[in-house]
JSON list of C-alpha atoms in Angstrom, two decimals:
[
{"chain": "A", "resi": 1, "resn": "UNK", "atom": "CA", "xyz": [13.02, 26.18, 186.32]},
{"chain": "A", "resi": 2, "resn": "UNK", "atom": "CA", "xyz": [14.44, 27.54, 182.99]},
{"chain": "A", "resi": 3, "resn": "UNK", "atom": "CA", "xyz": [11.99, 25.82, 181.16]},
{"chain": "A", "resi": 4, "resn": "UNK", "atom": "CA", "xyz": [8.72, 26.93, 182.83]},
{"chain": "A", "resi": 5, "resn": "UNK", "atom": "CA", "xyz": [10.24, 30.88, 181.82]},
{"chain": "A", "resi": 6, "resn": "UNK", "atom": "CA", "xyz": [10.67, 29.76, 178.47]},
{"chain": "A", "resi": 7, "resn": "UNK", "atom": "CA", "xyz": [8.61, 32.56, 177.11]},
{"chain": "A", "resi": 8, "resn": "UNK", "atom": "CA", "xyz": [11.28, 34.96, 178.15]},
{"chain": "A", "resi": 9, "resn": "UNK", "atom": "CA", "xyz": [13.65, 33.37, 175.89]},
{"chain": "A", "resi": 10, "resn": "UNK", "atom": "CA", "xyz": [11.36, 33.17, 173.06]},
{"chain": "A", "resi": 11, "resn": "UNK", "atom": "CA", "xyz": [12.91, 36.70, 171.49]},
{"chain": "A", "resi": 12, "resn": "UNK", "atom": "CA", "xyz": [16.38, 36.34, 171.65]},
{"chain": "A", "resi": 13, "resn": "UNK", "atom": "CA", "xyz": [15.43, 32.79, 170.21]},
{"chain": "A", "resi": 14, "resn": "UNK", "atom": "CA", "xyz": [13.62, 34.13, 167.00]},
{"chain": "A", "resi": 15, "resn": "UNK", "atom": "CA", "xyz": [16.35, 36.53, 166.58]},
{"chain": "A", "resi": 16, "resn": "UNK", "atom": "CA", "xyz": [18.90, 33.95, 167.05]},
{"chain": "A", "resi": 17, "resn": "UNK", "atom": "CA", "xyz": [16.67, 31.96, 164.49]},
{"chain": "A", "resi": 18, "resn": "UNK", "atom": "CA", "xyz": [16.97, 34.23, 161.79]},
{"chain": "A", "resi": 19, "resn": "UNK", "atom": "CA", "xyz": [20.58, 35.20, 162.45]},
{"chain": "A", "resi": 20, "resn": "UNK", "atom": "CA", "xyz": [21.90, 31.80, 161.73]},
{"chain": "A", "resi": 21, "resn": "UNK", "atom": "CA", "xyz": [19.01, 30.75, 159.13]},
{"chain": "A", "resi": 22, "resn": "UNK", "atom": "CA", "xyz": [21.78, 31.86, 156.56]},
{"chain": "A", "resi": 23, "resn": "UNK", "atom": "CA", "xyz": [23.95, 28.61, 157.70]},
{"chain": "A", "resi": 24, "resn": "UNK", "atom": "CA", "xyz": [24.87, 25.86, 154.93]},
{"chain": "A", "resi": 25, "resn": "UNK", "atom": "CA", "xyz": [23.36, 23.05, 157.08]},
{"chain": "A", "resi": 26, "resn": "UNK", "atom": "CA", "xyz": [20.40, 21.87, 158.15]},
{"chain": "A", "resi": 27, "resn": "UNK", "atom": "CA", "xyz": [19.29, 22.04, 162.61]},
{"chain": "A", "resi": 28, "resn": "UNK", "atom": "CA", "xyz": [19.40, 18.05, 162.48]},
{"chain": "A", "resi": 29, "resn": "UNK", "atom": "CA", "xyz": [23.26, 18.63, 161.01]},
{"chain": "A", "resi": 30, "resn": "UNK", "atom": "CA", "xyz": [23.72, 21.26, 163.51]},
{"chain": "A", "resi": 31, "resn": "UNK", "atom": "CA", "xyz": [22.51, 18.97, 166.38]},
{"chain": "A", "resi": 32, "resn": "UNK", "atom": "CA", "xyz": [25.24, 16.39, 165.27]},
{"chain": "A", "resi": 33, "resn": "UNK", "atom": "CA", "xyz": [27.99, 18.90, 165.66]},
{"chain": "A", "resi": 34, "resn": "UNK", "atom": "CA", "xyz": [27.02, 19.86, 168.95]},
{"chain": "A", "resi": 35, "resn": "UNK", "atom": "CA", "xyz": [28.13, 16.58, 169.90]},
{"chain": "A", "resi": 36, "resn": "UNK", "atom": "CA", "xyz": [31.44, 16.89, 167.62]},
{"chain": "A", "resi": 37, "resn": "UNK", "atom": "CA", "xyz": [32.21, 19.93, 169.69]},
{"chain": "A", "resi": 38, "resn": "UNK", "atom": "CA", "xyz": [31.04, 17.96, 172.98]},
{"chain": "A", "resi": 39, "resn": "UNK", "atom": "CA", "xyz": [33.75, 15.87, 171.82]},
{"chain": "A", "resi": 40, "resn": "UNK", "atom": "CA", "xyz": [37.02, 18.29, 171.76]},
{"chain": "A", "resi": 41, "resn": "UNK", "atom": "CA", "xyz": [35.59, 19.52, 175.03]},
{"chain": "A", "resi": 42, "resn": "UNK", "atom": "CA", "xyz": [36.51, 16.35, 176.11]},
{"chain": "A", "resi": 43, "resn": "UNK", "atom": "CA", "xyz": [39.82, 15.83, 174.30]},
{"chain": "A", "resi": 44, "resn": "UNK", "atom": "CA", "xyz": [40.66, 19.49, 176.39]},
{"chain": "A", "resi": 45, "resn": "UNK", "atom": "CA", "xyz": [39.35, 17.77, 179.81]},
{"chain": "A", "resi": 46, "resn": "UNK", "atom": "CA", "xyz": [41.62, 14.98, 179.42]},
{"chain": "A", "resi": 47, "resn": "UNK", "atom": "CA", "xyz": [44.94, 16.81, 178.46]},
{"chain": "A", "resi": 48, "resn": "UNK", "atom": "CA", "xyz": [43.84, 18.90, 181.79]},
{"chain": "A", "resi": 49, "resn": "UNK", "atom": "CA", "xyz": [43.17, 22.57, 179.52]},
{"chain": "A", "resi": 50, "resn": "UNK", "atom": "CA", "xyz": [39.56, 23.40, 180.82]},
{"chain": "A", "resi": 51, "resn": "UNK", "atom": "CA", "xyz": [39.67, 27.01, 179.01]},
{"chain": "A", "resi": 52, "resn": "UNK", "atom": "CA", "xyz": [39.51, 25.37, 175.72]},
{"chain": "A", "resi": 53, "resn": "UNK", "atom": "CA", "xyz": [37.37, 22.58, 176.96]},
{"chain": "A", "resi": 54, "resn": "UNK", "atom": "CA", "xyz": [35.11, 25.74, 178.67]},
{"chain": "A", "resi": 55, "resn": "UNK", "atom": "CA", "xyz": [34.83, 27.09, 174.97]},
{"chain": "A", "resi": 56, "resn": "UNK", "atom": "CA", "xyz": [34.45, 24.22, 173.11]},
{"chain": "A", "resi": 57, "resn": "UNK", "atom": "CA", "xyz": [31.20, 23.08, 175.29]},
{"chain": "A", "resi": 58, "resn": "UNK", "atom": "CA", "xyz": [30.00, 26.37, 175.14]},
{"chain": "A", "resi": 59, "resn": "UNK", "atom": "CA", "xyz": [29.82, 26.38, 171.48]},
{"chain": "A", "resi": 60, "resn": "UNK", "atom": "CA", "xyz": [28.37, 22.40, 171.84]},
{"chain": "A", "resi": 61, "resn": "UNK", "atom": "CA", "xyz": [25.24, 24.18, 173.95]},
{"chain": "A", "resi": 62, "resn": "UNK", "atom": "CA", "xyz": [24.97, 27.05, 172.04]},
{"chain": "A", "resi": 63, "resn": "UNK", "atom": "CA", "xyz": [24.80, 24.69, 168.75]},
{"chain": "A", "resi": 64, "resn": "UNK", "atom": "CA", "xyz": [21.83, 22.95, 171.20]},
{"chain": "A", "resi": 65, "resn": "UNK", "atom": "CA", "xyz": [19.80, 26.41, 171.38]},
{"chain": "A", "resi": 66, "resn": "UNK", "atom": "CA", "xyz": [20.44, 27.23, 167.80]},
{"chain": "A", "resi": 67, "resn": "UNK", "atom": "CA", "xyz": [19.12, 24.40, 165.72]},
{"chain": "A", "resi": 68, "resn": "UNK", "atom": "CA", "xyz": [15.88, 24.83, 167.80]},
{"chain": "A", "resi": 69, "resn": "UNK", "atom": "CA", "xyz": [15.55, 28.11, 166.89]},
{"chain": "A", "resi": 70, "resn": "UNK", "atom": "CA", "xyz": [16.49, 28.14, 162.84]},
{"chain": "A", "resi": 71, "resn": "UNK", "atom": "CA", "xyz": [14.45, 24.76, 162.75]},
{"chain": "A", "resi": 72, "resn": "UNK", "atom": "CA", "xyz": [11.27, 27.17, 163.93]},
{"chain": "A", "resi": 73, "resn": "UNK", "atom": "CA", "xyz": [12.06, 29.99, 162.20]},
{"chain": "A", "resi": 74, "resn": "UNK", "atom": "CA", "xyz": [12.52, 28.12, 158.95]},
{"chain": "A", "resi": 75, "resn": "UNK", "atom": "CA", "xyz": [9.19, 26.58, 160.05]},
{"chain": "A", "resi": 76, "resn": "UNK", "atom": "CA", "xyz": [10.79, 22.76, 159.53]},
{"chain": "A", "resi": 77, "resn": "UNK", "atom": "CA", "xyz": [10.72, 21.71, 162.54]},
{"chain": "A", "resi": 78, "resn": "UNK", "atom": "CA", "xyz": [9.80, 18.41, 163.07]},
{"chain": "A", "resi": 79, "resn": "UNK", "atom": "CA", "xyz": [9.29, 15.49, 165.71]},
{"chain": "A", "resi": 80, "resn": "UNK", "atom": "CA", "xyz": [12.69, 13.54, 164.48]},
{"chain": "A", "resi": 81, "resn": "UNK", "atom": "CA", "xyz": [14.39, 16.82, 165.09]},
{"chain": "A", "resi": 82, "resn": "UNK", "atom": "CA", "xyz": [13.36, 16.71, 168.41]},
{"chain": "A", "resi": 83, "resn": "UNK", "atom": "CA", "xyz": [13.87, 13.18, 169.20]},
{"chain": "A", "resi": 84, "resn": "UNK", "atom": "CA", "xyz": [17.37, 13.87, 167.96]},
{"chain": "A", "resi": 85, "resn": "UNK", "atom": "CA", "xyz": [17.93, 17.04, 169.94]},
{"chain": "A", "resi": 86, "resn": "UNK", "atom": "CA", "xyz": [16.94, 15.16, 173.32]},
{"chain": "A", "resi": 87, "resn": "UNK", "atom": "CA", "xyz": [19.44, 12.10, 172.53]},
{"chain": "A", "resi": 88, "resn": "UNK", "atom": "CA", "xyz": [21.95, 14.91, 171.82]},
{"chain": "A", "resi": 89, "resn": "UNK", "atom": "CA", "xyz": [21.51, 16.47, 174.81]},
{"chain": "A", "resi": 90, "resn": "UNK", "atom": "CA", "xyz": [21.98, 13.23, 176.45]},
{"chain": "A", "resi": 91, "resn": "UNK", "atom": "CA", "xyz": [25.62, 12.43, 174.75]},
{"chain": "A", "resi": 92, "resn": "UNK", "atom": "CA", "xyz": [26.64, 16.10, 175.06]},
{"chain": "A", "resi": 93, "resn": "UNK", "atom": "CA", "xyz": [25.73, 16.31, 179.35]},
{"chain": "A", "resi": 94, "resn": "UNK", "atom": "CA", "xyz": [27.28, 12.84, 179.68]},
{"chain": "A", "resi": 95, "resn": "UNK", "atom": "CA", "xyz": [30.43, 13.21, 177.75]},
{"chain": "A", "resi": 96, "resn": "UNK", "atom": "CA", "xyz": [31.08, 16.38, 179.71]},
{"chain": "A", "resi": 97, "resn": "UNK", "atom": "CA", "xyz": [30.82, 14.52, 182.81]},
{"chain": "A", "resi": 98, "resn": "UNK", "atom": "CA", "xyz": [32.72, 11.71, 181.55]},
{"chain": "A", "resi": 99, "resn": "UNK", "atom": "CA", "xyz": [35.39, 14.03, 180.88]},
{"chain": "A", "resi": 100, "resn": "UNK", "atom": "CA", "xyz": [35.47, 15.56, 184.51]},
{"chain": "A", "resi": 101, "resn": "UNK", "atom": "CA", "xyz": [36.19, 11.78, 185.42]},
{"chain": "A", "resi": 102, "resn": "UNK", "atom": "CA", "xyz": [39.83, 13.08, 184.03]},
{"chain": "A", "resi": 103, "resn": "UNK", "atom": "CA", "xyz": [40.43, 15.96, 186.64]},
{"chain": "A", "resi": 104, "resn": "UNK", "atom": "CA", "xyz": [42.31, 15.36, 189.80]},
{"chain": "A", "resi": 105, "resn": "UNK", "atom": "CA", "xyz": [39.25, 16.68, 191.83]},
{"chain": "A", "resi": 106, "resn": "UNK", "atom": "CA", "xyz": [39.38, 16.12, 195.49]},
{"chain": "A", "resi": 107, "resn": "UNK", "atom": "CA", "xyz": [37.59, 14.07, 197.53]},
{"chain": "A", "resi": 108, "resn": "UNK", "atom": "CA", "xyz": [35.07, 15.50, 199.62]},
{"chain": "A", "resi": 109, "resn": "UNK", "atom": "CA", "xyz": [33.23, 13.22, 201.56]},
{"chain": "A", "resi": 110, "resn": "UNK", "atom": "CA", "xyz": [33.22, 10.93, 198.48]},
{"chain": "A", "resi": 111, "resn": "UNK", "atom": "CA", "xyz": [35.26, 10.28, 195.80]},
{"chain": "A", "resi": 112, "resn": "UNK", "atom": "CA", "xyz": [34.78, 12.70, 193.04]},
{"chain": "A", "resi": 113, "resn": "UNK", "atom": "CA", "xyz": [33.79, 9.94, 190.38]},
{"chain": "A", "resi": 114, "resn": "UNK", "atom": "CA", "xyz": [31.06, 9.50, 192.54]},
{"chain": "A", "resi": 115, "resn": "UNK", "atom": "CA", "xyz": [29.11, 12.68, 192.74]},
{"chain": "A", "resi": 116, "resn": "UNK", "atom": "CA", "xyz": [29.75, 12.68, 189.13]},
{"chain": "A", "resi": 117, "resn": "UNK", "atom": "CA", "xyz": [27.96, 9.59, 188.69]},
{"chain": "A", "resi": 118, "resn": "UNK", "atom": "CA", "xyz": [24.92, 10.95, 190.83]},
{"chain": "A", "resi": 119, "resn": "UNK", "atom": "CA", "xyz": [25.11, 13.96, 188.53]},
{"chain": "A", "resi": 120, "resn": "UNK", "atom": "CA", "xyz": [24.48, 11.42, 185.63]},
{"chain": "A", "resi": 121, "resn": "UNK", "atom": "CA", "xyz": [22.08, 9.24, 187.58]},
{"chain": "A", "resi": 122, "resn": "UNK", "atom": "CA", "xyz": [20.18, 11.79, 188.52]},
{"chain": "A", "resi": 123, "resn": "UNK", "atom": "CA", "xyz": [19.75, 13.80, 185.08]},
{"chain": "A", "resi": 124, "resn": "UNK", "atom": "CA", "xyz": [18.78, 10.41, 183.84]},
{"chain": "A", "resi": 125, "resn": "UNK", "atom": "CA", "xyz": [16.39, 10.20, 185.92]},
{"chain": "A", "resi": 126, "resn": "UNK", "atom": "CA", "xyz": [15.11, 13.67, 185.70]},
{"chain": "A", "resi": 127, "resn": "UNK", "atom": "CA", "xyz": [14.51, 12.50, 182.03]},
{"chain": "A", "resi": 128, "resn": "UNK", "atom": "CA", "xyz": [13.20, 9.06, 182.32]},
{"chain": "A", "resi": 129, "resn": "UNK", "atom": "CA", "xyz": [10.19, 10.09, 185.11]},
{"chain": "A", "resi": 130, "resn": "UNK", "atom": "CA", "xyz": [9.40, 12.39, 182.34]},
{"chain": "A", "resi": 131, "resn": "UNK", "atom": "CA", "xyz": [9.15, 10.27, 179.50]},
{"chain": "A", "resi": 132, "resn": "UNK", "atom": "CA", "xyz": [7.77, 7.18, 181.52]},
{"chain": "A", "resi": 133, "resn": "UNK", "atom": "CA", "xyz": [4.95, 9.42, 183.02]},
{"chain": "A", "resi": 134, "resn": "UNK", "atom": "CA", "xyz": [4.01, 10.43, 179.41]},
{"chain": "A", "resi": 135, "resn": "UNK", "atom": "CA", "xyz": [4.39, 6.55, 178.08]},
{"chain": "A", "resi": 136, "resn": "UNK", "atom": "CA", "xyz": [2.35, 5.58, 181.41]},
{"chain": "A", "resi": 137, "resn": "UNK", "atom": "CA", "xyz": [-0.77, 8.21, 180.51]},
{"chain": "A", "resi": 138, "resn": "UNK", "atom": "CA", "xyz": [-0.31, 9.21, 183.80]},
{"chain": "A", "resi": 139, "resn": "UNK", "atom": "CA", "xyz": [-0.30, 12.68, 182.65]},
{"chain": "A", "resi": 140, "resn": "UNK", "atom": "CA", "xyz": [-1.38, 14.46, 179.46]},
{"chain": "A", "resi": 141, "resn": "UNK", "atom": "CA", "xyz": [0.89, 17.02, 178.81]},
{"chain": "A", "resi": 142, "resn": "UNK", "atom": "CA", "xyz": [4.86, 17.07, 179.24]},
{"chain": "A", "resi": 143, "resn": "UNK", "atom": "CA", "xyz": [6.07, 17.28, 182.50]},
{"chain": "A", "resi": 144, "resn": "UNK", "atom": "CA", "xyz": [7.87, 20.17, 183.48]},
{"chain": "A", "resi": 145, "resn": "UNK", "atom": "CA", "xyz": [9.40, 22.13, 186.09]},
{"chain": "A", "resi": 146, "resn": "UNK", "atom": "CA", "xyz": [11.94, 20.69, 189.57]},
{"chain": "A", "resi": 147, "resn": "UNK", "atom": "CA", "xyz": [14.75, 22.92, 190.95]},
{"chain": "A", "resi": 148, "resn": "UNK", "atom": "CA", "xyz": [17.08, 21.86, 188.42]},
{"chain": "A", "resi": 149, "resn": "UNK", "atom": "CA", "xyz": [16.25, 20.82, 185.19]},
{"chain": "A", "resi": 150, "resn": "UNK", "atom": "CA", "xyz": [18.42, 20.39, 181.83]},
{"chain": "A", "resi": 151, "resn": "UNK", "atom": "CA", "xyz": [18.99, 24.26, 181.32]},
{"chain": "A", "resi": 152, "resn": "UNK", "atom": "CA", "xyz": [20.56, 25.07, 185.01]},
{"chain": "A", "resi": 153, "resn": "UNK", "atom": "CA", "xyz": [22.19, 22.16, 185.37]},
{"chain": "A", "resi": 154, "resn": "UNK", "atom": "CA", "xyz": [24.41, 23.01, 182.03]},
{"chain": "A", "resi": 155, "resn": "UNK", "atom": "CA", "xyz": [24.93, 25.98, 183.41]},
{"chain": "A", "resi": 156, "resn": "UNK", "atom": "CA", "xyz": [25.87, 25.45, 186.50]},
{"chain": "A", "resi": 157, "resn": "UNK", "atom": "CA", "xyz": [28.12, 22.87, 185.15]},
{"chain": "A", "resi": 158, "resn": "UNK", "atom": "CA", "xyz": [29.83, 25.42, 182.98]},
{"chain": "A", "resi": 159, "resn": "UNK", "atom": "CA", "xyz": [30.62, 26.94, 186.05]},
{"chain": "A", "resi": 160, "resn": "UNK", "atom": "CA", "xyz": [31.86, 24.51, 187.91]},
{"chain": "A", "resi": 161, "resn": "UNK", "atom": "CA", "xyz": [34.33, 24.17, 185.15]},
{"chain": "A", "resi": 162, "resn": "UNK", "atom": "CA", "xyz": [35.34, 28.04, 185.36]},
{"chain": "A", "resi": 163, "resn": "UNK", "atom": "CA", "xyz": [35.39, 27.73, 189.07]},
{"chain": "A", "resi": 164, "resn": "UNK", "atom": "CA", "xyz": [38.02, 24.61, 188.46]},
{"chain": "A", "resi": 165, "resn": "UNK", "atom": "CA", "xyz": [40.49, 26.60, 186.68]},
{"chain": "A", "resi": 166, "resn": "UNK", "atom": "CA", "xyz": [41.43, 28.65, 189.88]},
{"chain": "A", "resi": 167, "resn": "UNK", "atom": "CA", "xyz": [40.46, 25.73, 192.53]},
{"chain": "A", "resi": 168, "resn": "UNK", "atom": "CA", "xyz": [39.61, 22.04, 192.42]},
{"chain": "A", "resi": 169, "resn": "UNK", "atom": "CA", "xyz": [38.09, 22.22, 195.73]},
{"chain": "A", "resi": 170, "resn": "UNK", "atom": "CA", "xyz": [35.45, 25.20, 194.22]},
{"chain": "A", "resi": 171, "resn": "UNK", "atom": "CA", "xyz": [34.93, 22.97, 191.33]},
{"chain": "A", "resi": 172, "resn": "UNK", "atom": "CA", "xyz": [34.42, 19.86, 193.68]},
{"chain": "A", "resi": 173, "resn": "UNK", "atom": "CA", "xyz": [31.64, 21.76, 196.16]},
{"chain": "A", "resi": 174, "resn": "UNK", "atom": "CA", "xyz": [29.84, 23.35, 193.15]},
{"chain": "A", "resi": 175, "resn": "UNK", "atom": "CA", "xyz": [29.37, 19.24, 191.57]},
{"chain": "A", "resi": 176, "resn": "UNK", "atom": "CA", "xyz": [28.30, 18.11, 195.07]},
{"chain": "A", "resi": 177, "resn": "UNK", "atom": "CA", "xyz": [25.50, 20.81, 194.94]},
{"chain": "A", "resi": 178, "resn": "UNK", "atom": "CA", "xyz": [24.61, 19.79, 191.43]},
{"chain": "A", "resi": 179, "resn": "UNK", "atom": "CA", "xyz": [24.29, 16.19, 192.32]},
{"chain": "A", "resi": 180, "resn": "UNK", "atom": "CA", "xyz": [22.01, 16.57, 195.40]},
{"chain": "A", "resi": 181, "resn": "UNK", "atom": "CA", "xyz": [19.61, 19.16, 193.29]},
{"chain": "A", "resi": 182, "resn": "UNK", "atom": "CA", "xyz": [19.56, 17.08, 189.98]},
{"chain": "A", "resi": 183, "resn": "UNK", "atom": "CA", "xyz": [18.78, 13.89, 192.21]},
{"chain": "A", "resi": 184, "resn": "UNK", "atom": "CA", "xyz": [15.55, 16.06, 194.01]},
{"chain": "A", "resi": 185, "resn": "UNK", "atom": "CA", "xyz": [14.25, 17.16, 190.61]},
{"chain": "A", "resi": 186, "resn": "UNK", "atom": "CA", "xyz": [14.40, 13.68, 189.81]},
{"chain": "A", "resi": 187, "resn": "UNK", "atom": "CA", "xyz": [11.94, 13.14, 193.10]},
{"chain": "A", "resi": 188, "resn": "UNK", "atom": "CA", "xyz": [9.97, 16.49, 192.20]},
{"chain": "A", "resi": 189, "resn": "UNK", "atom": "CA", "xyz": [9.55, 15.25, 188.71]},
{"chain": "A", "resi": 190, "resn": "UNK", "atom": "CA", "xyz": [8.38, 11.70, 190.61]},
{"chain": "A", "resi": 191, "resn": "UNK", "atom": "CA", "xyz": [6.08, 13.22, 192.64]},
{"chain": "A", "resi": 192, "resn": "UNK", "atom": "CA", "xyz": [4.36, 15.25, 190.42]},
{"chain": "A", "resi": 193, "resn": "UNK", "atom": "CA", "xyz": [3.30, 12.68, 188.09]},
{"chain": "A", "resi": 194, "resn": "UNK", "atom": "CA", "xyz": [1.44, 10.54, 190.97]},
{"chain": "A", "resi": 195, "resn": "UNK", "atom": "CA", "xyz": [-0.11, 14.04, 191.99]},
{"chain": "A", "resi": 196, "resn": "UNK", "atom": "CA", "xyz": [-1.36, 15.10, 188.74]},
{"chain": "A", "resi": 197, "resn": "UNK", "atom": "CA", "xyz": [-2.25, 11.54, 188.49]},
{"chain": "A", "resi": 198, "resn": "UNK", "atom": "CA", "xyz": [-4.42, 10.96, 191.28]},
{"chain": "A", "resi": 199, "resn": "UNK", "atom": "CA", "xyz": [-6.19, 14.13, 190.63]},
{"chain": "A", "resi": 200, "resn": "UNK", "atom": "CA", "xyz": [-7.22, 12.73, 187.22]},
{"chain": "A", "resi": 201, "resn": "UNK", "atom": "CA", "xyz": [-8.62, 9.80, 189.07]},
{"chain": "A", "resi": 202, "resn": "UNK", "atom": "CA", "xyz": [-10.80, 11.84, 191.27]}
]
């Protein structure tokens, strides 16, 4: 949903952009050391200290949003920077998750490890009917859009996380929620390539 808004971010991006343009390193750098910081977010999730491991991944995504924006700004963006930031992405979501393998979460239902996994599954997914629809020509621009895409589900992830410093069982109900959405953007994402598809066909 976040990214069909993305206009409304555009602002506090070019500000952002020219804030940190100053910085010694280049976005592709920057991109990399969102997934160093990914990375002590994890070392915090397995010694059980989720404020630090809170921080640290906050700083991981907030490294995300930045090289974007200073790579525009600068006006060097460029399509390896991208490819980068999306495999990035990737390693930064999935070593958070692997990291909430570590928590002595509850089980509700099912074990925790497994909604985890459906969070993974299913943001894999969300990615994959994306790129495959592109590969396939079965649509011409990007697709877009689904209940849950990259943005929210970081977020909501980040919360699930604050949530899990007062209760396990909060943290536990928030991850179930975030597996069953992430899975039906996966479907949304699905189904709107074979719509957009067949209308192209007509």
């Amino acid at each position: 949903m976040l990214d069909l808004h993305r206009n409304l971010f555009e602002g506090l991006e070019r500000r952002l952009g020219k804030i940190f343009s100053f910085l010694p390193i280049t976005p592709n750098q920057c991109t990399l050391i969102s997934v160093l910081f990914a990375l002590i977010s994890l070392y915090f999730l397995i010694k059980q200290n989720l404020i630090l491991a809170i921080i640290f991944f906050i700083i991981a995504g907030f490294l995300d949003f930045v090289d974007g924006a200073v790579a525009r700004y600068k006006n060097i963006a460029t399509e390896m920077g991208a490819y980068l930031d999306t495999i990035a992405d990737r390693y930064v979501e999935a070593i958070l998750l692997f990291g909430m393998l570590f928590l002595s979460l509850p089980k509700i239902l099912l074990p925790s490890y497994i909604w985890i996994f459906l969070i993974l599954f299913g943001s894999i997914l969300t990615t994959y009917a994306k790129a495959a629809a592109k590969e396939k020509d079965l649509v011409f621009q990007e697709l877009k859009g689904g209940i849950l895409s990259r943005g929210e589900r970081i977020i909501l992830l980040i919360i699930s996380l604050i949530l899990g410093i007062f209760n396990f069982f909060w943290m536990a109900y928030l991850l179930i929620i975030i597996a069953i959405l992430t899975n039906f953007t996966a479907l949304q994402r699905i189904l709107m390539a074979i719509r957009i598809n067949k209308k192209t066909e007509v």
